[in-house]
CSV table of C-alpha atoms and ligand atoms in Angstrom, one decimal:
chain,number,residue,atom,x,y,z
A,1,MET,CA,-80.1,-33.8,-27.7
A,2,GLU,CA,-82.9,-35.8,-26.2
A,3,LYS,CA,-81.8,-39.0,-28.2
A,4,VAL,CA,-78.0,-38.2,-28.0
A,5,LEU,CA,-78.5,-38.0,-23.6
A,6,SER,CA,-80.6,-41.0,-23.3
A,7,TYR,CA,-78.0,-42.7,-25.9
A,8,ILE,CA,-75.5,-41.7,-23.3
A,9,GLU,CA,-77.4,-42.7,-20.2
A,10,SER,CA,-78.2,-46.3,-21.5
A,11,ASN,CA,-74.2,-46.6,-22.5
A,12,LYS,CA,-72.4,-46.2,-19.4
A,13,GLU,CA,-71.4,-49.5,-18.5
A,14,GLN,CA,-70.0,-49.9,-22.2
A,15,TYR,CA,-68.4,-46.4,-21.5
A,16,LEU,CA,-66.9,-47.9,-18.9
A,17,SER,CA,-65.1,-51.0,-20.0
A,18,GLU,CA,-63.9,-49.1,-23.4
A,19,LEU,CA,-62.0,-47.0,-20.8
A,20,THR,CA,-60.7,-49.8,-18.8
A,21,GLU,CA,-59.6,-50.7,-21.9
A,22,LEU,CA,-57.7,-48.1,-22.9
A,23,LEU,CA,-56.1,-47.4,-19.5
A,24,SER,CA,-54.8,-51.1,-19.7
A,25,ILE,CA,-52.2,-50.1,-22.2
A,26,PRO,CA,-49.0,-48.4,-20.0
A,27,SER,CA,-48.5,-45.7,-22.7
A,28,VAL,CA,-45.5,-44.1,-20.3
A,29,SER,CA,-43.7,-41.9,-22.5
A,30,SER,CA,-40.4,-41.1,-20.6
A,31,LEU,CA,-39.5,-44.5,-20.2
A,32,LYS,CA,-37.9,-46.3,-23.4
A,33,GLU,CA,-39.4,-49.9,-22.6
A,34,HIS,CA,-43.1,-48.8,-23.1
A,35,GLN,CA,-41.9,-47.7,-26.4
A,36,GLY,CA,-44.4,-50.3,-28.2
A,37,ASP,CA,-47.2,-49.8,-26.0
A,38,MET,CA,-46.8,-46.2,-27.1
A,39,GLN,CA,-47.2,-47.4,-30.5
A,40,ARG,CA,-50.0,-49.6,-29.8
A,41,CYS,CA,-51.8,-46.9,-27.5
A,42,ALA,CA,-52.0,-44.7,-30.8
A,43,GLN,CA,-53.0,-47.5,-32.8
A,44,TRP,CA,-56.0,-48.2,-30.4
A,45,ILE,CA,-56.9,-44.2,-30.4
A,46,ALA,CA,-56.8,-44.1,-34.1
A,47,ASP,CA,-58.8,-47.5,-34.3
A,48,HIS,CA,-61.3,-45.9,-31.7
A,49,MET,CA,-61.9,-42.7,-33.9
A,50,GLU,CA,-62.6,-45.1,-36.8
A,51,HIS,CA,-65.1,-47.1,-35.2
A,52,ILE,CA,-67.3,-43.7,-33.7
A,53,GLY,CA,-67.2,-42.7,-37.3
A,54,MET,CA,-64.4,-40.0,-37.5
A,55,HIS,CA,-62.9,-39.6,-41.0
A,56,ASN,CA,-59.1,-39.5,-42.6
A,57,VAL,CA,-57.9,-41.4,-39.5
A,58,LYS,CA,-54.2,-41.1,-39.6
A,59,ILE,CA,-51.2,-42.0,-37.3
A,60,PHE,CA,-48.3,-39.5,-38.2
A,61,PRO,CA,-45.0,-40.7,-36.9
A,62,THR,CA,-42.6,-38.2,-35.5
A,63,GLU,CA,-39.3,-38.3,-34.3
A,64,GLY,CA,-40.3,-39.1,-30.7
A,65,HIS,CA,-43.9,-40.8,-30.0
A,66,PRO,CA,-46.7,-41.0,-32.8
A,67,VAL,CA,-49.8,-38.3,-33.0
A,68,VAL,CA,-53.0,-39.6,-33.8
A,69,TYR,CA,-55.1,-37.5,-35.7
A,70,SER,CA,-58.5,-37.7,-37.4
A,71,GLU,CA,-61.3,-35.4,-38.7
A,72,TRP,CA,-64.9,-34.8,-39.7
A,73,LEU,CA,-65.8,-31.9,-41.6
A,74,GLU,CA,-69.3,-32.6,-43.2
A,75,ALA,CA,-71.0,-29.4,-41.6
A,76,PRO,CA,-70.2,-26.7,-44.1
A,77,GLY,CA,-70.6,-23.3,-43.1
A,78,LYS,CA,-70.0,-24.4,-38.8
A,79,PRO,CA,-67.5,-24.1,-37.0
A,80,THR,CA,-64.2,-25.9,-36.5
A,81,VAL,CA,-63.5,-27.4,-33.5
A,82,LEU,CA,-59.6,-28.9,-33.2
A,83,LEU,CA,-59.7,-30.9,-30.1
A,84,TYR,CA,-56.1,-31.6,-28.5
A,85,GLY,CA,-55.7,-34.0,-25.8
A,86,HIS,CA,-52.4,-36.6,-24.7
A,87,TYR,CA,-52.4,-40.2,-24.8
A,88,ASP,CA,-49.6,-40.5,-22.8
A,89,VAL,CA,-49.1,-40.6,-19.5
A,90,GLN,CA,-46.6,-40.7,-16.1
A,91,PRO,CA,-44.0,-43.2,-14.4
A,92,VAL,CA,-46.3,-45.1,-12.1
A,93,ASP,CA,-43.4,-45.4,-9.1
A,94,PRO,CA,-43.5,-45.5,-6.2
A,95,LEU,CA,-45.7,-48.8,-7.3
A,96,ASN,CA,-46.3,-50.2,-3.5
A,97,LEU,CA,-48.2,-46.9,-2.8
A,98,TRP,CA,-51.2,-47.9,-5.4
A,99,THR,CA,-54.2,-49.4,-3.8
A,100,SER,CA,-54.7,-51.3,-7.0
A,101,PRO,CA,-52.6,-52.1,-10.3
A,102,PRO,CA,-52.1,-48.4,-12.1
A,103,PHE,CA,-53.3,-50.4,-15.3
A,104,GLN,CA,-55.9,-52.3,-14.0
A,105,ALA,CA,-58.5,-49.5,-14.2
A,106,THR,CA,-60.6,-50.2,-10.6
A,107,VAL,CA,-63.7,-48.9,-9.6
A,108,ARG,CA,-64.1,-47.9,-6.0
A,109,GLY,CA,-66.9,-45.4,-4.8
A,110,GLU,CA,-67.6,-43.4,-6.9
A,111,ASN,CA,-64.1,-43.3,-8.7
A,112,LEU,CA,-62.2,-45.1,-11.2
A,113,TYR,CA,-58.6,-45.8,-10.4
A,114,ALA,CA,-55.9,-46.0,-12.8
A,115,ARG,CA,-52.8,-43.9,-14.3
A,116,GLY,CA,-54.4,-41.7,-17.2
A,117,ALA,CA,-57.6,-42.1,-15.8
A,118,SER,CA,-57.9,-37.9,-15.5
A,119,ASP,CA,-54.8,-37.0,-17.1
A,120,ASP,CA,-55.5,-37.8,-20.0
A,121,LYS,CA,-56.6,-40.7,-21.3
A,122,GLY,CA,-60.2,-40.5,-19.8
A,123,GLN,CA,-61.0,-36.7,-21.0
A,124,VAL,CA,-59.6,-37.6,-24.4
A,125,PHE,CA,-62.6,-40.6,-23.9
A,126,ILE,CA,-65.1,-38.3,-22.8
A,127,HIS,CA,-65.3,-36.5,-26.4
A,128,LEU,CA,-64.5,-39.9,-28.2
A,129,LYS,CA,-67.7,-41.0,-26.6
A,130,SER,CA,-69.8,-37.4,-27.1
A,131,VAL,CA,-69.1,-37.8,-30.7
A,132,GLU,CA,-69.9,-41.0,-30.7
A,133,ALA,CA,-73.2,-40.6,-29.2
A,134,MET,CA,-73.9,-38.1,-31.5
A,135,MET,CA,-72.9,-39.4,-34.7
A,136,LYS,CA,-75.1,-43.0,-33.9
A,137,ASN,CA,-78.2,-41.0,-33.6
A,138,GLU,CA,-77.9,-37.9,-35.2
A,139,GLY,CA,-75.6,-39.4,-38.4
A,140,ALA,CA,-73.8,-36.2,-37.9
A,141,LEU,CA,-72.2,-33.5,-35.9
A,142,PRO,CA,-72.8,-30.0,-35.6
A,143,VAL,CA,-69.9,-28.4,-36.2
A,144,ASN,CA,-66.7,-29.9,-38.0
A,145,LEU,CA,-63.8,-31.7,-35.7
A,146,LYS,CA,-60.2,-32.3,-35.9
A,147,MET,CA,-59.1,-34.4,-33.2
A,148,ILE,CA,-54.9,-34.4,-32.7
A,149,ILE,CA,-54.1,-36.7,-29.6
A,150,GLU,CA,-50.2,-36.5,-29.2
A,151,GLY,CA,-48.0,-38.9,-27.1
A,152,GLU,CA,-45.2,-36.4,-25.8
A,153,GLU,CA,-47.3,-34.1,-23.3
A,154,GLU,CA,-45.8,-35.5,-20.0
A,155,ILE,CA,-42.0,-35.2,-21.4
A,156,GLY,CA,-42.6,-31.7,-22.5
A,157,SER,CA,-44.0,-32.2,-26.3
A,158,ASP,CA,-40.7,-31.9,-28.1
A,159,HIS,CA,-41.7,-32.6,-31.7
A,160,LEU,CA,-45.2,-31.0,-31.2
A,161,ASP,CA,-44.4,-27.6,-32.8
A,162,ALA,CA,-42.5,-29.5,-35.8
A,163,PHE,CA,-45.5,-31.2,-36.3
A,164,VAL,CA,-48.3,-28.5,-36.1
A,165,GLU,CA,-45.8,-26.2,-38.6
A,166,GLU,CA,-45.4,-28.6,-41.1
A,167,HIS,CA,-49.8,-29.3,-40.9
A,168,LYS,CA,-50.4,-25.5,-40.7
A,169,GLU,CA,-53.2,-26.4,-43.6
A,170,LEU,CA,-54.5,-29.8,-42.0
A,171,LEU,CA,-54.8,-28.0,-38.6
A,172,LYS,CA,-56.7,-25.1,-39.6
A,173,ALA,CA,-59.2,-24.4,-37.2
A,174,ASP,CA,-61.7,-21.8,-35.9
A,175,LEU,CA,-60.4,-22.7,-31.8
A,176,VAL,CA,-59.1,-25.7,-30.0
A,177,LEU,CA,-60.8,-27.6,-27.6
A,178,ILE,CA,-58.6,-29.0,-24.7
A,179,SER,CA,-59.5,-31.3,-21.8
A,180,ASP,CA,-56.5,-32.0,-19.8
A,181,SER,CA,-56.9,-29.5,-16.5
A,182,SER,CA,-59.5,-29.4,-13.5
A,183,MET,CA,-62.8,-28.6,-12.4
A,184,TYR,CA,-63.1,-26.2,-9.2
A,185,GLU,CA,-63.8,-28.8,-7.2
A,186,LYS,CA,-66.5,-31.6,-6.8
A,187,ASP,CA,-69.7,-30.8,-8.1
A,188,VAL,CA,-68.0,-27.0,-8.8
A,189,PRO,CA,-67.5,-27.1,-12.7
A,190,SER,CA,-65.3,-24.3,-14.1
A,191,ILE,CA,-63.6,-22.5,-17.4
A,192,CYS,CA,-60.1,-22.3,-17.2
A,193,TYR,CA,-58.3,-19.3,-18.3
A,194,GLY,CA,-55.1,-19.4,-17.5
A,195,LEU,CA,-52.1,-22.2,-16.9
A,196,ARG,CA,-48.1,-21.7,-16.0
A,197,GLY,CA,-45.3,-22.2,-18.3
A,198,LEU,CA,-42.4,-24.0,-17.2
A,199,ALA,CA,-38.6,-23.8,-17.2
A,200,TYR,CA,-37.1,-27.2,-16.2
A,201,MET,CA,-33.3,-27.6,-15.5
A,202,GLU,CA,-31.1,-30.4,-14.1
A,203,ILE,CA,-27.5,-29.7,-12.1
A,204,GLU,CA,-24.9,-32.0,-12.0
A,205,LEU,CA,-22.1,-31.0,-9.4
A,206,THR,CA,-18.8,-32.7,-9.3
A,207,GLY,CA,-16.6,-32.8,-6.6
A,208,PRO,CA,-13.1,-34.8,-6.2
A,209,ASN,CA,-12.5,-37.6,-9.2
A,210,ARG,CA,-14.0,-39.7,-7.1
A,211,ASP,CA,-15.8,-41.1,-4.2
A,212,LEU,CA,-14.0,-41.2,-1.6
A,213,HIS,CA,-13.3,-43.1,2.6
A,214,SER,CA,-15.6,-40.5,4.1
A,215,GLY,CA,-12.9,-41.3,7.3
A,216,SER,CA,-9.8,-40.8,5.4
A,217,PHE,CA,-11.0,-37.2,3.3
A,218,GLY,CA,-13.8,-36.3,5.2
A,219,GLY,CA,-12.6,-32.6,6.4
A,220,SER,CA,-10.4,-32.0,3.5
A,221,ILE,CA,-13.0,-32.0,1.0
A,222,HIS,CA,-15.9,-30.3,0.3
A,223,ASN,CA,-19.0,-32.9,0.0
A,224,PRO,CA,-20.6,-32.1,-3.7
A,225,VAL,CA,-24.0,-33.1,-2.3
A,226,GLN,CA,-24.0,-30.7,0.8
A,227,ALA,CA,-22.8,-27.9,-1.4
A,228,LEU,CA,-25.4,-28.5,-3.7
A,229,ALA,CA,-27.9,-28.4,-0.6
A,230,GLU,CA,-26.6,-25.2,0.7
A,231,MET,CA,-27.0,-24.0,-3.2
A,232,ILE,CA,-30.1,-24.8,-3.5
A,233,ALA,CA,-31.9,-23.9,0.3
A,234,SER,CA,-29.9,-20.3,-0.7
A,235,LEU,CA,-32.7,-19.6,-3.9
A,236,HIS,CA,-35.7,-19.2,-2.0
A,237,ASP,CA,-35.4,-16.3,0.7
A,238,LYS,CA,-36.6,-15.9,4.1
A,239,ASN,CA,-40.1,-14.5,2.6
A,240,GLY,CA,-40.5,-17.5,0.1
A,241,ARG,CA,-39.1,-15.3,-3.0
A,242,VAL,CA,-37.1,-16.9,-5.3
A,243,THR,CA,-33.6,-15.2,-4.9
A,244,ILE,CA,-32.7,-15.4,-8.9
A,245,PRO,CA,-32.0,-12.1,-9.8
A,246,GLY,CA,-34.5,-10.7,-12.8
A,247,PHE,CA,-36.6,-13.9,-12.3
A,248,TYR,CA,-39.5,-11.7,-11.0
A,249,LYS,CA,-39.0,-9.0,-13.6
A,250,ASP,CA,-41.3,-9.7,-16.3
A,251,VAL,CA,-44.3,-11.2,-13.6
A,252,ARG,CA,-47.4,-9.6,-15.3
A,253,THR,CA,-48.9,-7.8,-11.4
A,254,LEU,CA,-52.1,-9.3,-10.7
A,255,THR,CA,-55.0,-6.8,-11.3
A,256,LYS,CA,-57.0,-5.5,-8.4
A,257,LYS,CA,-60.5,-6.9,-10.4
A,258,GLU,CA,-58.5,-10.7,-10.3
A,259,ARG,CA,-57.5,-10.4,-6.9
A,260,ALA,CA,-60.7,-9.7,-5.7
A,261,ALA,CA,-62.5,-12.4,-8.2
A,262,TYR,CA,-60.0,-15.1,-6.1
A,263,LYS,CA,-61.0,-13.8,-3.1
A,264,LYS,CA,-64.7,-14.5,-4.0
A,265,LEU,CA,-63.8,-18.3,-4.5
A,266,PRO,CA,-64.4,-20.7,-1.7
A,267,PHE,CA,-61.0,-21.6,-0.3
A,268,SER,CA,-59.6,-22.6,3.1
A,269,ASP,CA,-56.2,-22.6,3.9
A,270,LYS,CA,-56.8,-24.7,6.5
A,271,LYS,CA,-58.7,-27.6,4.8
A,272,TYR,CA,-56.2,-27.3,2.2
A,273,ALA,CA,-52.8,-27.8,4.7
A,274,LYS,CA,-55.3,-30.6,6.0
A,275,ASP,CA,-55.8,-32.4,2.9
A,276,LEU,CA,-52.3,-32.6,2.2
A,277,GLY,CA,-51.5,-33.7,5.6
A,278,VAL,CA,-49.0,-30.8,6.4
A,279,ARG,CA,-49.1,-28.4,9.4
A,280,GLU,CA,-48.6,-25.1,7.7
A,281,LEU,CA,-48.5,-23.8,4.1
A,282,TYR,CA,-45.3,-22.6,2.9
A,283,GLY,CA,-45.2,-20.0,-0.3
A,284,GLU,CA,-44.2,-16.4,-1.4
A,285,LYS,CA,-45.3,-13.7,1.7
A,286,GLY,CA,-47.8,-11.0,0.7
A,287,PHE,CA,-49.9,-13.0,-1.5
A,288,THR,CA,-52.9,-15.5,-1.1
A,289,THR,CA,-52.6,-19.5,-1.7
A,290,LEU,CA,-54.8,-19.0,-4.9
A,291,GLU,CA,-52.9,-16.4,-6.3
A,292,ARG,CA,-49.3,-18.2,-5.4
A,293,LEU,CA,-50.7,-21.5,-7.3
A,294,TRP,CA,-52.3,-19.6,-10.1
A,295,ALA,CA,-50.7,-16.5,-11.0
A,296,ARG,CA,-46.9,-16.8,-8.9
A,297,PRO,CA,-44.0,-18.1,-10.7
A,298,THR,CA,-42.3,-20.5,-8.2
A,299,LEU,CA,-39.2,-23.0,-8.2
A,300,GLU,CA,-39.6,-26.6,-7.3
A,301,CYS,CA,-36.8,-28.9,-6.6
A,302,ASN,CA,-38.2,-32.1,-7.9
A,303,GLY,CA,-35.8,-34.4,-6.9
A,304,ILE,CA,-31.7,-34.6,-5.5
A,305,TRP,CA,-29.8,-37.6,-5.2
A,306,GLY,CA,-26.2,-38.1,-4.9
A,307,GLY,CA,-23.9,-40.6,-2.8
A,308,TYR,CA,-25.4,-44.0,-1.3
A,309,ILE,CA,-29.0,-44.5,-1.1
A,310,GLY,CA,-29.0,-48.2,-0.8
A,311,GLU,CA,-29.1,-50.6,1.9
A,312,GLY,CA,-27.7,-50.1,5.5
A,313,ALA,CA,-24.7,-47.6,5.7
A,314,LYS,CA,-21.4,-47.2,3.4
A,315,THR,CA,-18.8,-44.4,4.4
A,316,VAL,CA,-18.5,-42.5,1.9
A,317,LEU,CA,-17.7,-39.0,0.4
A,318,PRO,CA,-19.6,-38.9,-3.0
A,319,ALA,CA,-18.1,-37.6,-5.9
A,320,LYS,CA,-21.0,-36.6,-7.7
A,321,ALA,CA,-24.2,-34.9,-6.7
A,322,TYR,CA,-27.3,-33.6,-8.9
A,323,ALA,CA,-30.6,-31.8,-9.0
A,324,LYS,CA,-33.6,-31.7,-11.0
A,325,ILE,CA,-35.3,-28.1,-10.2
A,326,SER,CA,-38.3,-26.9,-12.2
A,327,MET,CA,-39.5,-23.4,-12.3
A,328,ARG,CA,-43.1,-22.7,-13.1
A,329,LEU,CA,-44.0,-19.6,-14.8
A,330,VAL,CA,-46.4,-16.6,-15.2
A,331,PRO,CA,-47.3,-14.4,-17.9
A,332,ASP,CA,-45.0,-12.5,-19.1
A,333,GLN,CA,-42.1,-14.5,-18.2
A,334,GLN,CA,-39.9,-16.4,-20.8
A,335,SER,CA,-39.0,-19.9,-20.4
A,336,ALA,CA,-35.7,-19.4,-22.8
A,337,LYS,CA,-35.1,-16.2,-20.6
A,338,ILE,CA,-35.4,-17.5,-17.2
A,339,ALA,CA,-33.5,-20.8,-18.0
A,340,LYS,CA,-30.7,-18.4,-18.8
A,341,LEU,CA,-30.9,-16.7,-15.7
A,342,PHE,CA,-31.1,-20.0,-13.9
A,343,GLU,CA,-28.1,-20.8,-15.3
A,344,LYS,CA,-26.4,-17.9,-14.8
A,345,HIS,CA,-26.9,-17.4,-11.7
A,346,ILE,CA,-26.5,-21.4,-10.3
A,347,LYS,CA,-22.6,-21.0,-11.9
A,348,LYS,CA,-22.3,-17.5,-10.0
A,349,ILE,CA,-23.4,-19.2,-6.4
A,350,ALA,CA,-21.4,-22.5,-6.9
A,351,PRO,CA,-18.5,-22.5,-4.5
A,352,LYS,CA,-15.0,-23.1,-6.3
A,353,THR,CA,-14.5,-26.5,-4.5
A,354,VAL,CA,-16.7,-28.1,-6.9
A,355,THR,CA,-17.8,-27.9,-10.6
A,356,ILE,CA,-20.8,-27.4,-12.3
A,357,ASN,CA,-22.7,-28.7,-15.4
A,358,VAL,CA,-26.2,-27.1,-16.0
A,359,ARG,CA,-28.8,-28.5,-18.8
A,360,THR,CA,-31.9,-27.2,-19.9
A,361,LEU,CA,-34.4,-30.2,-20.3
A,362,HIS,CA,-37.4,-28.8,-21.6
A,363,GLY,CA,-39.6,-25.7,-20.9
A,364,GLY,CA,-43.1,-24.2,-22.3
A,365,GLU,CA,-44.6,-20.5,-22.0
A,366,PRO,CA,-47.2,-19.7,-19.6
A,367,ALA,CA,-51.1,-19.0,-21.2
A,368,ILE,CA,-53.8,-16.9,-20.7
A,369,THR,CA,-57.1,-17.1,-23.1
A,370,PRO,CA,-59.6,-15.2,-23.5
A,371,ILE,CA,-63.0,-15.4,-21.8
A,372,ASP,CA,-65.0,-12.9,-23.7
A,373,SER,CA,-65.0,-15.6,-27.3
A,374,PRO,CA,-67.9,-17.5,-28.7
A,375,GLY,CA,-66.1,-20.9,-27.3
A,376,VAL,CA,-66.2,-20.2,-24.1
A,377,GLU,CA,-69.9,-18.5,-23.8
A,378,ALA,CA,-70.8,-22.0,-25.7
A,379,ALA,CA,-68.7,-24.0,-22.9
A,380,VAL,CA,-70.2,-22.2,-20.1
A,381,SER,CA,-73.6,-23.1,-21.2
A,382,ALA,CA,-72.5,-26.6,-22.1
A,383,LEU,CA,-71.3,-26.9,-18.9
A,384,GLU,CA,-74.5,-25.6,-17.1
A,385,LYS,CA,-76.9,-28.5,-18.9
A,386,GLY,CA,-74.0,-31.1,-18.2
A,387,PHE,CA,-73.5,-30.3,-14.6
A,388,GLY,CA,-76.7,-28.5,-14.1
A,389,LYS,CA,-74.4,-25.7,-12.5
A,390,LYS,CA,-72.9,-22.4,-13.7
A,391,PRO,CA,-69.1,-22.8,-14.1
A,392,LEU,CA,-66.8,-20.5,-12.1
A,393,TYR,CA,-63.5,-19.1,-14.1
A,394,GLN,CA,-60.4,-20.0,-12.6
A,395,ARG,CA,-57.0,-20.4,-13.6
A,396,GLU,CA,-54.2,-23.1,-12.8
A,397,GLY,CA,-50.9,-23.8,-11.7
A,398,GLY,CA,-49.7,-26.9,-14.3
A,399,SER,CA,-48.9,-26.2,-18.0
A,400,ILE,CA,-50.1,-27.3,-21.2
A,401,PRO,CA,-47.3,-26.1,-23.7
A,402,ILE,CA,-49.0,-25.9,-26.9
A,403,VAL,CA,-51.9,-23.3,-25.8
A,404,VAL,CA,-49.5,-20.7,-26.9
A,405,GLN,CA,-48.2,-22.4,-29.7
A,406,PHE,CA,-51.6,-23.6,-31.2
A,407,LYS,CA,-51.8,-19.3,-31.3
A,408,LYS,CA,-48.6,-18.7,-32.4
A,409,ILE,CA,-48.6,-20.9,-35.3
A,410,LEU,CA,-52.2,-21.0,-36.2
A,411,GLY,CA,-53.5,-17.9,-34.5
A,412,ILE,CA,-56.1,-19.6,-32.8
A,413,ASP,CA,-57.4,-19.4,-28.9
A,414,THR,CA,-58.0,-22.5,-26.4
A,415,VAL,CA,-61.0,-23.4,-24.5
A,416,LEU,CA,-59.8,-25.4,-21.8
A,417,LEU,CA,-62.8,-27.3,-20.5
A,418,GLY,CA,-61.4,-29.5,-17.4
A,419,PHE,CA,-63.1,-32.8,-16.0
A,420,GLY,CA,-60.8,-33.8,-13.9
A,421,LEU,CA,-60.7,-32.8,-10.3
A,422,PRO,CA,-57.3,-30.7,-8.1
A,423,ASP,CA,-57.3,-33.7,-5.5
A,424,GLU,CA,-57.0,-36.6,-8.6
A,425,ASN,CA,-53.4,-37.8,-7.9
A,426,ALA,CA,-52.5,-36.8,-11.5
A,427,HIS,CA,-48.3,-38.0,-11.5
A,428,SER,CA,-48.8,-39.9,-8.1
A,429,PRO,CA,-50.0,-43.3,-7.3
A,430,ASP,CA,-53.7,-44.1,-7.1
A,431,GLU,CA,-54.4,-41.3,-9.7
A,432,PHE,CA,-58.5,-41.6,-10.6
A,433,LEU,CA,-61.3,-39.9,-12.4
A,434,ASN,CA,-64.9,-39.4,-10.9
A,435,LEU,CA,-67.3,-40.9,-12.9
A,436,ASN,CA,-69.6,-38.3,-12.4
A,437,ASN,CA,-67.6,-36.3,-14.1
A,438,PHE,CA,-66.9,-39.0,-16.6
A,439,TYR,CA,-70.4,-39.0,-17.6
A,440,GLY,CA,-71.5,-35.1,-16.7
A,441,GLY,CA,-68.1,-34.5,-19.5
A,442,ILE,CA,-69.9,-36.7,-21.6
A,443,ARG,CA,-73.2,-34.9,-21.7
A,444,THR,CA,-71.0,-31.3,-21.6
A,445,SER,CA,-68.9,-32.4,-24.4
A,446,ALA,CA,-71.9,-33.3,-26.3
A,447,HIS,CA,-73.8,-30.2,-25.5
A,448,PHE,CA,-70.5,-28.3,-26.5
A,449,PHE,CA,-70.9,-29.0,-30.0
A,450,ASN,CA,-74.1,-28.5,-30.1
A,451,GLU,CA,-74.1,-25.4,-28.8
A,452,LEU,CA,-71.1,-24.2,-30.5
A,453,PRO,CA,-72.5,-23.2,-33.5
A,454,LYS,CA,-75.2,-21.3,-31.8
A,455,PHE,CA,-72.8,-18.9,-30.3
A,456,TRP,CA,-70.3,-18.4,-33.4
A,457,LYS,CA,-71.3,-15.2,-34.9
A,458,ARG,CA,-68.5,-15.2,-37.4
A,459,PRO,CA,-69.3,-16.7,-40.7
A,460,SER,CA,-67.0,-19.3,-40.9
A,461,LYS,CA,-65.0,-20.0,-44.1
A,462,LYS,CA,-65.7,-23.3,-45.6
A,463,ARG,CA,-62.4,-25.6,-44.6
B,1,BES,N1,-52.5,-31.7,-17.3
B,1,BES,C1,-51.5,-31.5,-16.8
B,1,BES,C2,-51.3,-30.0,-17.0
B,1,BES,C3,-51.9,-29.1,-16.0
B,1,BES,C4,-51.8,-29.8,-14.9
B,1,BES,C5,-53.5,-28.8,-16.2
B,1,BES,C6,-52.5,-29.1,-13.2
B,1,BES,C7,-53.8,-28.1,-15.2
B,1,BES,C8,-53.5,-28.0,-14.0
B,1,BES,C9,-50.4,-32.0,-18.5
B,1,BES,O1,-50.6,-33.5,-18.5
B,1,BES,C10,-49.3,-32.2,-17.5
B,1,BES,O2,-48.7,-32.1,-16.8
B,1,BES,N2,-48.2,-31.2,-17.8
B,1,BES,C11,-46.6,-30.7,-17.4
B,1,BES,C12,-46.3,-30.3,-18.4
B,1,BES,C13,-45.0,-30.3,-18.3
B,1,BES,C14,-44.4,-31.6,-18.9
B,1,BES,C15,-44.3,-29.6,-19.9
B,1,BES,C16,-47.1,-30.4,-16.2
B,1,BES,O3,-47.6,-29.3,-16.0
B,1,BES,O4,-46.0,-30.7,-15.3
B,2,ZN,ZN1,-49.8,-34.5,-16.4
């Protein structure tokens, strides 16, 4: 490992300039105008996999954006790791709030700013570099490795389930490794063992059959924007609980042990509120902030629109109002079931003055991953070596829907080894990756591959 580690140390500049190149491709999966960039980004990753010595590199087309695959299977008897990540990124708007252009990665202080720096191109690249360092210096990896890097994570991984089903044999492995989450805080590495699920809905409310003059008609018609606002406001009660009947029915109760463990983590509501610029926090009564973030379900209005939002004033009583609403889910809630409950409730509370249309945009199941596994033991040891600190165990509020599908379809557990930070502005302007975590991540990844066979007690069949 010494040679590997000193190689990593002496190639930092090179890594940074390569990552800058990867981050310059605007691979925004949700926008049609970036379709070509999605292809270009998949190709860049495939070429890079080839360059670091991966075998059988393939770009698989899907009905959406392509999946990039590669493997290195020259370690007979050693465990096989399936590395998953995503090369797609979220849109950059509002663009004017970025300090430097989102696709021109820029170093400021100890951070690298760009869309995708943390979520998730930077974290994918961490593993590519550790593999390169091992291949260059040892001529081999200590484990077998398969990689799938997809292009639709940020839009719900719609075509990935079918891809995994179809390529079960190709993807066969002993465990999944994902770096698409965060450390607990700066200098505090962590192992994540829980993610929330998601049910994402869109509502369309129609009032009159056309936009109306608000003077001539105001007072006779229920404004759909007002009706929608009233409906959305009623989705929480005064205790911050979601009012949809049955919403909490399948929620797994937090164990005493887990609550006690969360309480031990360093966390200050005051500091958290200050960092986010709010005077007070909000959420379900009876639970701490970490409990609400990690282990309780929530409902958020992601966007609401309708009527006139252009320059100046226009006196109009709009015909339509819309909202996007997502619910974060926890075990044992099921995305499809919650989507149905939502639809039923929203239709029930819609006043007779409007007609309503509800659509499910996408969903994903919540995940809890085991922490008493050789994969996690190896990750703990690797983090200790890579960051010089013992990691702590945490859950996260975000979602990576494929985690549960890997378990269902391939029968394997995931190790969530995040190198991001909770305040890295993922999905918002000025996203960044902390460079200490970038280099620490590369060291940790190398250690992980090196440690895994030592912890892997079960004999592994040749794959
Ligand atoms: N990297 C995130 C997932 C994540 C966020 C993990 C925060 C841990 C903490 C991922 O890229 C993401 O944003 N996922 C989406 C999934 C959705 C589109 C189905 C999410 O959580 O909104
Ligand atoms: Zn994301």
